[in-house]
Amino acid sequence: MPFPTRRLRAVLLATSSAALVAAVLPAPEPLGIGDRLFPELGNPGYDVLAYDIALTYHGDNTEPLDAVTRIRARTTAPVDRINLDFARGTVRGVEVDGRPADFGSKNEDLVVQPPHRLPAGVPVDITVRHTSDPSGSGDDGGWVRTADGLVMANQADAAHRVFPSNDHPSDKAYFTFRVTVPGKLTAVAGGLPAGRTRHGAATTWTYRTEHPMATELAQVSIGGSAVAHRTGPHGLPVRDVVPAADREKLEPWLKKTPAQLEWMEKQVGRYPFEAYGVLVADSPIGFALETQTLSLFGKSFFTEPAYPQWYVESVMIHELAHQWFGNSVSPTSWSDLWLNEGHASWYEARYAEEKGGGALERRMREAYRLSDRWRAAGGPPARPDGPAPGQKLSLFRPVVYDGSALVLYALRQEIGEAAFDRLERTWVRAHRDATAATADFTRLASRLSGRDLTAFFEGWLYGKKTPPMPGHPDWSSEKPA
């Protein structure tokens, strides 16, 4: 059945949100690209090339932001409708190639009816005028409220709770952010500054990425922030965004970043992006997140006296390592998450060893002891169980962290340190600014080691039981309870 006419849609929109409109529009259907863990995430039929996202913040982090999301895409198949991932906002209007388009919603899809059928291989511009609602909480993700503003935490599937998108890491795109805030506040986003304009009492801050980015890695910070600038390796711009009142208190941690960048470059090669820095949010978040070019941390992570220095620094390395593993080289599917978290945990453990946090071998032996339990509770590293209902973050289990770093340790034991180091450097160089899957990693490991590692990876990545550790026949794994 066809969508209602634009005249009818306009009447409906006068009193209805997108969710209510969806109830009366016939036959919008959610799609997806069939990700094993998030089957309705992402959308077929087009490839996003660039997002241009304008957000207007009115000074209250409980109120919706006004927003306009412009998407430049190219069709990959003939399409009669365009599905976008979007939830938690009111859609006020949609245009396709400059012409008004009808739309509806179903589940967490915004379904757009173009004025005519689009053939494969043509450019298409989609403009959505909407609100971006920060009222969600807990496992929903998306906007996170801070003491004086907002930051984003979009992993794994929450970017579409902030802006309409093709919300799957396999469809990376360039981003422009235009963030308008009251004049006393500062807006910062991923990428590099591209202008600042005052409009009476408000200021619009513009940022652009120079490399494609997955939607889950987008970051916008709004608040009473101070921005500290320094220089990293090869003249790399390093900027840290912190609560203004805490700048001096946090400086001893922030000034470590250039040396940490140098350390990571010695391991895997040159930093892959245009800038880096740490974003410290005045919010009781219990996690850190590798948003591209600007890693997110809660303030208490740096101010909690119980955390030893080596631990804080090693977690900073974890998020920094993600800029190579997960950000520059993004997963083709969410089942490839072990490639992100396993590598970040691997370099975290190696850095911790250098800083007094205990021997790498001891940490890996403890991971081996617990590995069968982790696999029983969450599946093997490359075939993890889906998140528990209503608990999306439960996807991030121990098996994808130290359980996956253990796979890398076993691989280094199996092929030797020299071949392993070649593999790491080649991996991030060959797939820079792209996506890659577990099969790509295993093929490259076999090629560079000169050996068929099919049986090795089958056991370590997909087995219900942890295989024997090469070089450590005495290591044992506890049976699951």
Short mmCIF file of C-alpha atoms in Angstrom, two decimals:
data_model
loop_
_atom_site.label_atom_id
_atom_site.label_comp_id
_atom_site.label_asym_id
_atom_site.label_seq_id
_atom_site.Cartn_x
_atom_site.Cartn_y
_atom_site.Cartn_z
CA MET A 1 0.00 0.00 0.00
CA PRO A 2 1.24 3.54 -0.70
CA PHE A 3 2.20 6.02 1.99
CA PRO A 4 -0.33 8.81 2.75
CA THR A 5 -0.09 11.99 0.74
CA ARG A 6 2.20 14.75 1.96
CA ARG A 7 -0.89 16.81 2.79
CA LEU A 8 -2.21 14.12 5.12
CA ARG A 9 1.26 13.60 6.57
CA ALA A 10 1.52 17.32 7.33
CA VAL A 11 -1.78 17.21 9.22
CA LEU A 12 -0.64 14.19 11.18
CA LEU A 13 2.69 15.76 12.04
CA ALA A 14 1.03 18.83 13.46
CA THR A 15 0.10 16.82 16.55
CA SER A 16 2.17 13.63 16.40
CA SER A 17 5.67 12.36 16.96
CA ALA A 18 7.38 9.96 14.56
CA ALA A 19 6.37 7.02 16.73
CA LEU A 20 2.70 8.01 16.61
CA VAL A 21 2.79 8.69 12.87
CA ALA A 22 4.16 5.20 12.37
CA ALA A 23 1.00 3.77 13.89
CA VAL A 24 -1.18 5.17 11.11
CA LEU A 25 1.14 4.84 8.13
CA PRO A 26 0.53 1.53 6.37
CA ALA A 27 3.24 -1.03 5.80
CA PRO A 28 6.59 0.54 6.75
CA GLU A 29 8.80 -2.44 7.53
CA PRO A 30 12.10 -2.60 9.41
CA LEU A 31 15.01 -3.98 7.48
CA GLY A 32 18.57 -4.88 8.41
CA ILE A 33 21.71 -6.29 6.88
CA GLY A 34 21.39 -9.55 8.80
CA ASP A 35 24.06 -9.06 11.44
CA ARG A 36 23.97 -12.21 13.60
CA LEU A 37 23.88 -10.21 16.85
CA PHE A 38 21.83 -7.19 15.70
CA PRO A 39 19.72 -8.46 12.79
CA GLU A 40 17.72 -5.23 12.24
CA LEU A 41 20.76 -2.94 12.45
CA GLY A 42 22.00 -1.34 9.25
CA ASN A 43 20.04 -1.16 6.02
CA PRO A 44 20.47 -2.64 2.54
CA GLY A 45 20.36 -0.83 -0.77
CA TYR A 46 22.71 2.09 -0.25
CA ASP A 47 26.13 3.11 1.00
CA VAL A 48 26.47 6.28 3.07
CA LEU A 49 29.30 8.52 1.89
CA ALA A 50 28.93 11.42 4.31
CA TYR A 51 26.84 12.78 7.18
CA ASP A 52 26.32 16.47 7.91
CA ILE A 53 24.70 16.75 11.34
CA ALA A 54 23.48 20.07 12.75
CA LEU A 55 22.50 20.08 16.43
CA THR A 56 21.08 22.99 18.40
CA TYR A 57 21.38 22.69 22.17
CA HIS A 58 19.19 25.03 24.21
CA GLY A 59 21.07 24.88 27.50
CA ASP A 60 19.09 22.12 29.25
CA ASN A 61 20.41 18.57 28.99
CA THR A 62 16.99 17.09 29.72
CA GLU A 63 15.36 18.74 26.70
CA PRO A 64 15.49 17.55 23.07
CA LEU A 65 17.96 19.19 20.72
CA ASP A 66 16.75 20.51 17.38
CA ALA A 67 18.58 18.69 14.60
CA VAL A 68 19.00 18.39 10.86
CA THR A 69 20.80 15.31 9.53
CA ARG A 70 21.89 15.38 5.90
CA ILE A 71 23.04 12.12 4.39
CA ARG A 72 24.88 11.82 1.10
CA ALA A 73 24.71 8.22 -0.16
CA ARG A 74 24.91 6.08 -3.26
CA THR A 75 22.45 3.33 -4.02
CA THR A 76 23.86 -0.17 -4.33
CA ALA A 77 20.62 -1.71 -5.61
CA PRO A 78 17.31 -0.40 -6.95
CA VAL A 79 15.28 0.97 -4.03
CA ASP A 80 11.63 1.94 -3.66
CA ARG A 81 12.04 2.89 -0.02
CA ILE A 82 14.99 4.00 2.05
CA ASN A 83 15.26 2.65 5.58
CA LEU A 84 17.27 4.58 8.15
CA ASP A 85 17.96 3.50 11.70
CA PHE A 86 16.41 6.08 14.03
CA ALA A 87 14.70 6.06 17.41
CA ARG A 88 14.09 8.46 20.28
CA GLY A 89 13.24 11.60 18.37
CA THR A 90 10.43 13.38 16.56
CA VAL A 91 10.75 13.53 12.77
CA ARG A 92 9.48 16.85 11.44
CA GLY A 93 10.15 16.35 7.76
CA VAL A 94 12.17 14.42 5.20
CA GLU A 95 13.49 15.39 1.78
CA VAL A 96 15.08 13.20 -0.87
CA ASP A 97 17.17 15.04 -3.46
CA GLY A 98 15.58 18.31 -2.37
CA ARG A 99 11.97 17.13 -2.74
CA PRO A 100 9.60 16.41 0.18
CA ALA A 101 9.22 12.70 0.87
CA ASP A 102 6.67 10.69 2.81
CA PHE A 103 7.89 8.65 5.75
CA GLY A 104 6.82 6.36 8.54
CA SER A 105 8.46 4.36 11.29
CA LYS A 106 8.46 0.77 12.50
CA ASN A 107 10.42 -0.53 15.45
CA GLU A 108 13.65 1.48 15.24
CA ASP A 109 13.55 2.18 11.48
CA LEU A 110 12.60 5.44 9.82
CA VAL A 111 11.17 4.39 6.44
CA VAL A 112 11.32 7.01 3.66
CA GLN A 113 9.38 6.93 0.42
CA PRO A 114 11.40 8.69 -2.32
CA PRO A 115 9.43 10.63 -4.95
CA HIS A 116 10.36 7.92 -7.45
CA ARG A 117 12.16 4.59 -7.61
CA LEU A 118 15.93 4.95 -7.44
CA PRO A 119 18.09 2.76 -9.69
CA ALA A 120 21.33 1.20 -8.51
CA GLY A 121 24.51 3.24 -8.61
CA VAL A 122 23.09 6.75 -8.33
CA PRO A 123 23.81 9.44 -5.73
CA VAL A 124 21.03 10.34 -3.32
CA ASP A 125 20.77 13.13 -0.76
CA ILE A 126 18.49 12.61 2.25
CA THR A 127 17.63 15.40 4.69
CA VAL A 128 15.84 14.62 7.96
CA ARG A 129 14.62 17.41 10.23
CA HIS A 130 14.16 15.97 13.68
CA THR A 131 14.78 16.26 17.38
CA SER A 132 17.53 14.42 19.25
CA ASP A 133 16.28 13.39 22.66
CA PRO A 134 18.73 12.91 25.59
CA SER A 135 16.07 11.63 27.96
CA GLY A 136 17.00 7.95 27.68
CA SER A 137 19.15 6.27 30.29
CA GLY A 138 20.93 3.10 31.25
CA ASP A 139 21.47 0.46 28.61
CA ASP A 140 19.84 2.52 25.86
CA GLY A 141 23.04 4.47 25.12
CA GLY A 142 23.27 7.52 22.89
CA TRP A 143 23.43 10.83 24.72
CA VAL A 144 24.94 10.77 28.22
CA ARG A 145 24.16 13.64 30.54
CA THR A 146 27.03 15.34 32.32
CA ALA A 147 27.01 17.89 35.13
CA ASP A 148 26.67 20.73 32.63
CA GLY A 149 25.88 19.22 29.25
CA LEU A 150 26.07 16.09 27.11
CA VAL A 151 28.47 13.61 25.53
CA MET A 152 27.83 10.65 23.23
CA ALA A 153 28.27 6.96 24.00
CA ASN A 154 26.90 5.19 20.93
CA GLN A 155 28.38 1.69 21.19
CA ALA A 156 27.15 -0.74 20.13
CA ASP A 157 23.86 0.21 18.49
CA ALA A 158 22.91 3.60 19.94
CA ALA A 159 23.99 6.18 17.33
CA HIS A 160 20.52 5.98 15.83
CA ARG A 161 19.15 7.13 19.17
CA VAL A 162 20.93 10.43 18.42
CA PHE A 163 20.65 10.89 14.65
CA PRO A 164 19.18 8.99 11.65
CA SER A 165 21.84 6.77 10.13
CA ASN A 166 22.88 3.49 8.65
CA ASP A 167 23.92 2.41 12.12
CA HIS A 168 26.31 -0.47 11.46
CA PRO A 169 30.12 -0.36 11.53
CA SER A 170 30.34 -1.91 8.06
CA ASP A 171 29.09 1.37 6.54
CA LYS A 172 31.71 3.99 7.44
CA ALA A 173 31.38 7.56 6.22
CA TYR A 174 32.82 11.05 6.60
CA PHE A 175 31.19 13.32 9.19
CA THR A 176 30.60 17.04 9.60
CA PHE A 177 29.18 18.25 12.91
CA ARG A 178 27.66 21.73 13.32
CA VAL A 179 26.80 22.22 16.98
CA THR A 180 25.07 25.39 18.16
CA VAL A 181 25.20 26.09 21.90
CA PRO A 182 24.65 29.04 24.25
CA GLY A 183 27.70 31.29 24.16
CA LYS A 184 29.02 30.29 27.59
CA LEU A 185 29.36 26.63 26.57
CA THR A 186 31.91 24.83 24.40
CA ALA A 187 31.10 22.21 21.77
CA VAL A 188 33.73 19.74 20.60
CA ALA A 189 33.36 16.83 18.18
CA GLY A 190 35.46 14.19 16.49
CA GLY A 191 37.78 15.32 13.72
CA LEU A 192 39.29 18.78 13.37
CA PRO A 193 37.80 22.25 13.90
CA ALA A 194 36.37 23.73 10.70
CA GLY A 195 35.01 27.06 11.90
CA ARG A 196 33.17 28.87 14.66
CA THR A 197 30.40 31.41 14.15
CA ARG A 198 28.59 33.57 16.68
CA HIS A 199 24.85 34.24 16.36
CA GLY A 200 23.93 36.72 19.06
CA ALA A 201 24.13 34.80 22.33
CA ALA A 202 24.84 31.46 20.62
CA THR A 203 27.89 29.97 18.89
CA THR A 204 28.02 27.31 16.18
CA TRP A 205 31.09 25.07 16.34
CA THR A 206 31.93 23.04 13.21
CA TYR A 207 34.13 19.93 13.02
CA ARG A 208 34.97 17.56 10.18
CA THR A 209 36.58 14.16 10.02
CA GLU A 210 39.37 13.52 7.54
CA HIS A 211 38.85 9.77 7.64
CA PRO A 212 35.68 7.67 7.41
CA MET A 213 34.08 6.69 10.70
CA ALA A 214 31.56 4.15 11.96
CA THR A 215 28.45 5.67 13.49
CA GLU A 216 29.12 4.04 16.86
CA LEU A 217 32.34 6.08 17.13
CA ALA A 218 30.80 9.53 16.67
CA GLN A 219 31.41 11.99 19.51
CA VAL A 220 29.97 15.39 20.39
CA SER A 221 30.70 17.04 23.73
CA ILE A 222 28.70 20.01 25.01
CA GLY A 223 29.48 21.73 28.30
CA GLY A 224 31.52 24.19 30.28
CA SER A 225 34.72 22.64 29.01
CA ALA A 226 38.34 23.64 28.72
CA VAL A 227 40.26 22.46 25.68
CA ALA A 228 43.96 21.83 26.24
CA HIS A 229 46.22 21.63 23.18
CA ARG A 230 49.59 19.92 22.83
CA THR A 231 51.58 18.19 20.10
CA GLY A 232 52.10 14.50 19.55
CA PRO A 233 54.43 12.51 17.27
CA HIS A 234 55.06 13.98 13.79
CA GLY A 235 53.30 17.20 14.81
CA LEU A 236 49.99 15.43 15.47
CA PRO A 237 47.39 17.78 17.04
CA VAL A 238 46.47 16.51 20.52
CA ARG A 239 43.53 18.19 22.21
CA ASP A 240 41.96 17.19 25.51
CA VAL A 241 38.47 18.26 26.57
CA VAL A 242 37.89 18.46 30.31
CA PRO A 243 35.58 20.18 32.80
CA ALA A 244 37.06 23.67 33.09
CA ALA A 245 37.25 23.52 36.89
CA ASP A 246 39.32 20.31 36.76
CA ARG A 247 41.89 21.21 34.13
CA GLU A 248 44.86 21.55 36.50
CA LYS A 249 43.89 18.47 38.50
CA LEU A 250 43.74 16.33 35.36
CA GLU A 251 46.84 17.72 33.65
CA PRO A 252 49.26 15.12 35.14
CA TRP A 253 47.28 12.40 33.33
CA LEU A 254 46.61 14.25 30.11
CA LYS A 255 50.23 15.16 29.49
CA LYS A 256 51.04 11.46 29.20
CA THR A 257 49.22 11.13 25.88
CA PRO A 258 52.07 12.12 23.50
CA ALA A 259 54.37 9.48 25.02
CA GLN A 260 51.58 6.91 24.85
CA LEU A 261 51.10 7.69 21.18
CA GLU A 262 54.82 7.14 20.62
CA TRP A 263 54.61 3.81 22.46
CA MET A 264 51.74 2.58 20.30
CA GLU A 265 53.47 3.71 17.12
CA LYS A 266 56.47 1.58 18.07
CA GLN A 267 54.17 -1.44 18.30
CA VAL A 268 52.07 -1.13 15.15
CA GLY A 269 53.03 1.91 13.10
CA ARG A 270 51.95 5.47 12.63
CA TYR A 271 48.77 6.79 14.26
CA PRO A 272 45.99 6.55 11.65
CA PHE A 273 43.95 9.75 12.19
CA GLU A 274 44.13 13.54 12.01
CA ALA A 275 44.06 14.23 15.76
CA TYR A 276 43.77 12.55 19.14
CA GLY A 277 42.84 13.45 22.67
CA VAL A 278 41.00 12.53 25.84
CA LEU A 279 37.47 13.66 26.64
CA VAL A 280 36.78 13.70 30.38
CA ALA A 281 33.07 13.81 31.23
CA ASP A 282 31.79 15.03 34.59
CA SER A 283 29.44 12.06 34.77
CA PRO A 284 29.42 8.85 36.84
CA ILE A 285 29.86 6.59 33.81
CA GLY A 286 31.49 3.30 34.64
CA PHE A 287 33.24 2.77 31.33
CA ALA A 288 35.66 4.28 28.84
CA LEU A 289 34.90 4.45 25.12
CA GLU A 290 37.14 4.75 22.07
CA THR A 291 35.18 7.40 20.17
CA GLN A 292 37.22 8.28 17.08
CA THR A 293 40.00 10.84 17.71
CA LEU A 294 38.56 11.68 21.16
CA SER A 295 38.39 8.84 23.72
CA LEU A 296 35.73 9.21 26.41
CA PHE A 297 36.41 8.72 30.14
CA GLY A 298 34.47 9.55 33.28
CA LYS A 299 36.15 12.04 35.59
CA SER A 300 36.25 9.65 38.53
CA PHE A 301 38.49 7.31 36.55
CA PHE A 302 41.30 9.85 36.95
CA THR A 303 40.40 11.11 40.44
CA GLU A 304 39.66 7.82 42.24
CA PRO A 305 42.65 7.29 44.58
CA ALA A 306 42.17 3.53 44.71
CA TYR A 307 43.27 3.13 41.07
CA PRO A 308 47.04 2.61 40.81
CA GLN A 309 48.87 4.71 38.24
CA TRP A 310 49.81 1.75 36.05
CA TYR A 311 46.15 0.75 35.82
CA VAL A 312 44.93 4.20 34.75
CA GLU A 313 47.68 4.49 32.14
CA SER A 314 47.05 1.01 30.77
CA VAL A 315 43.33 1.73 30.26
CA MET A 316 44.31 4.94 28.47
CA ILE A 317 46.42 2.72 26.19
CA HIS A 318 43.44 0.38 25.72
CA GLU A 319 41.31 3.19 24.29
CA LEU A 320 44.22 4.57 22.28
CA ALA A 321 44.92 1.15 20.77
CA HIS A 322 41.32 1.07 19.56
CA GLN A 323 42.09 3.96 17.23
CA TRP A 324 43.99 1.37 15.15
CA PHE A 325 41.96 -1.72 16.11
CA GLY A 326 38.24 -1.05 15.79
CA ASN A 327 38.29 2.55 14.54
CA SER A 328 40.69 2.65 11.60
CA VAL A 329 40.11 -1.06 10.96
CA SER A 330 36.45 -1.53 11.81
CA PRO A 331 34.63 -4.85 12.17
CA THR A 332 32.59 -6.15 9.26
CA SER A 333 30.07 -7.58 11.71
CA TRP A 334 29.56 -7.41 15.46
CA SER A 335 30.74 -11.03 15.72
CA ASP A 336 34.19 -9.63 14.81
CA LEU A 337 34.20 -7.63 18.05
CA TRP A 338 37.02 -9.80 19.40
CA LEU A 339 39.37 -8.15 16.89
CA ASN A 340 38.65 -4.78 18.52
CA GLU A 341 38.64 -5.66 22.19
CA GLY A 342 41.17 -8.48 22.04
CA HIS A 343 43.80 -6.24 20.47
CA ALA A 344 43.06 -3.31 22.79
CA SER A 345 43.34 -5.63 25.80
CA TRP A 346 46.55 -7.11 24.39
CA TYR A 347 48.32 -3.75 24.19
CA GLU A 348 46.82 -2.69 27.51
CA ALA A 349 48.39 -5.79 29.12
CA ARG A 350 51.75 -5.26 27.47
CA TYR A 351 51.85 -1.61 28.56
CA ALA A 352 50.78 -2.54 32.10
CA GLU A 353 53.67 -4.99 32.29
CA GLU A 354 56.11 -2.19 31.48
CA LYS A 355 54.53 0.12 34.07
CA GLY A 356 54.54 -2.30 37.00
CA GLY A 357 51.13 -3.89 36.53
CA GLY A 358 52.34 -7.49 36.51
CA ALA A 359 53.80 -9.82 33.95
CA LEU A 360 51.95 -10.41 30.69
CA GLU A 361 52.45 -14.16 31.02
CA ARG A 362 50.88 -14.19 34.47
CA ARG A 363 47.85 -12.27 33.22
CA MET A 364 47.46 -14.62 30.26
CA ARG A 365 47.79 -17.69 32.49
CA GLU A 366 44.98 -16.35 34.67
CA ALA A 367 42.89 -15.68 31.54
CA TYR A 368 43.57 -19.25 30.42
CA ARG A 369 42.40 -20.55 33.80
CA LEU A 370 39.08 -18.73 33.39
CA SER A 371 38.71 -19.16 29.64
CA ASP A 372 36.37 -22.17 29.62
CA ARG A 373 34.10 -20.40 32.10
CA TRP A 374 34.03 -17.32 29.89
CA ARG A 375 33.24 -19.36 26.79
CA ALA A 376 30.43 -21.18 28.58
CA ALA A 377 28.96 -17.88 29.80
CA GLY A 378 29.32 -15.85 26.60
CA GLY A 379 30.29 -18.07 23.70
CA PRO A 380 33.70 -18.39 22.00
CA PRO A 381 35.59 -15.22 20.99
CA ALA A 382 34.55 -15.05 17.32
CA ARG A 383 31.03 -16.39 17.82
CA PRO A 384 29.85 -14.56 20.93
CA ASP A 385 26.37 -14.98 22.30
CA GLY A 386 24.01 -12.08 21.71
CA PRO A 387 23.37 -9.54 24.45
CA ALA A 388 20.86 -10.39 27.13
CA PRO A 389 17.37 -8.98 26.54
CA GLY A 390 17.27 -5.35 27.63
CA GLN A 391 20.99 -5.40 28.41
CA LYS A 392 22.78 -4.43 25.21
CA LEU A 393 26.09 -3.79 26.96
CA SER A 394 26.19 -7.41 28.16
CA LEU A 395 27.72 -8.14 24.75
CA PHE A 396 30.97 -6.76 26.20
CA ARG A 397 31.87 -9.83 28.27
CA PRO A 398 35.26 -11.05 29.53
CA VAL A 399 35.57 -13.45 26.58
CA VAL A 400 35.90 -10.53 24.14
CA TYR A 401 38.48 -8.75 26.34
CA ASP A 402 41.14 -10.89 28.03
CA GLY A 403 39.55 -14.01 26.55
CA SER A 404 40.37 -12.64 23.09
CA ALA A 405 43.75 -11.21 24.09
CA LEU A 406 44.50 -14.81 25.09
CA VAL A 407 43.92 -15.84 21.46
CA LEU A 408 46.57 -13.33 20.38
CA TYR A 409 48.97 -14.60 23.01
CA ALA A 410 48.44 -18.16 21.77
CA LEU A 411 48.97 -17.03 18.19
CA ARG A 412 52.28 -15.37 19.09
CA GLN A 413 53.32 -18.55 20.86
CA GLU A 414 52.37 -20.55 17.77
CA ILE A 415 54.03 -18.46 15.01
CA GLY A 416 56.75 -16.62 16.93
CA GLU A 417 57.18 -12.98 17.90
CA ALA A 418 58.67 -11.81 14.59
CA ALA A 419 55.80 -13.19 12.47
CA PHE A 420 53.26 -11.90 14.99
CA ASP A 421 54.68 -8.37 14.87
CA ARG A 422 54.60 -8.43 11.05
CA LEU A 423 50.99 -9.54 11.21
CA GLU A 424 49.97 -6.68 13.51
CA ARG A 425 51.62 -4.01 11.41
CA THR A 426 50.40 -5.44 8.12
CA TRP A 427 46.84 -5.80 9.41
CA VAL A 428 46.38 -2.13 10.35
CA ARG A 429 48.17 -0.94 7.20
CA ALA A 430 46.26 -3.18 4.77
CA HIS A 431 42.80 -2.36 6.17
CA ARG A 432 43.26 1.28 7.16
CA ASP A 433 40.04 3.33 6.86
CA ALA A 434 38.13 0.15 5.96
CA THR A 435 36.35 -2.80 7.50
CA ALA A 436 37.67 -6.32 7.94
CA ALA A 437 36.41 -9.64 9.22
CA THR A 438 37.81 -12.50 11.24
CA ALA A 439 38.39 -14.48 8.04
CA ASP A 440 40.59 -11.66 6.72
CA PHE A 441 42.72 -11.81 9.86
CA THR A 442 43.12 -15.58 9.83
CA ARG A 443 44.06 -15.61 6.13
CA LEU A 444 46.66 -12.91 6.65
CA ALA A 445 48.11 -14.74 9.65
CA SER A 446 48.48 -17.92 7.61
CA ARG A 447 50.09 -16.08 4.72
CA LEU A 448 52.61 -14.15 6.80
CA SER A 449 53.55 -17.13 8.95
CA GLY A 450 53.90 -19.43 5.94
CA ARG A 451 51.60 -21.98 7.59
CA ASP A 452 48.02 -23.12 7.32
CA LEU A 453 46.53 -21.97 10.63
CA THR A 454 42.97 -23.10 9.90
CA ALA A 455 42.88 -25.74 12.64
CA PHE A 456 44.56 -23.42 15.14
CA PHE A 457 42.00 -20.66 14.65
CA GLU A 458 39.05 -23.05 14.53
CA GLY A 459 39.79 -24.17 18.08
CA TRP A 460 40.85 -20.84 19.53
CA LEU A 461 38.13 -18.69 17.95
CA TYR A 462 35.15 -21.03 17.70
CA GLY A 463 35.68 -23.89 20.12
CA LYS A 464 33.53 -24.37 23.20
CA LYS A 465 36.66 -25.47 25.06
CA THR A 466 39.98 -23.65 25.17
CA PRO A 467 42.71 -25.52 23.25
CA PRO A 468 46.08 -26.34 24.86
CA MET A 469 48.36 -23.31 25.09
CA PRO A 470 51.39 -23.60 22.75
CA GLY A 471 54.57 -23.63 24.79
CA HIS A 472 52.71 -24.07 28.08
CA PRO A 473 51.42 -27.64 28.29
CA ASP A 474 51.07 -27.26 32.06
CA TRP A 475 48.44 -24.50 31.85
CA SER A 476 44.96 -25.66 32.79
CA SER A 477 41.46 -24.16 32.53
CA GLU A 478 38.86 -24.51 35.25
CA LYS A 479 35.68 -26.28 34.33
CA PRO A 480 32.56 -24.09 34.15
CA ALA A 481 30.36 -24.23 37.22
#
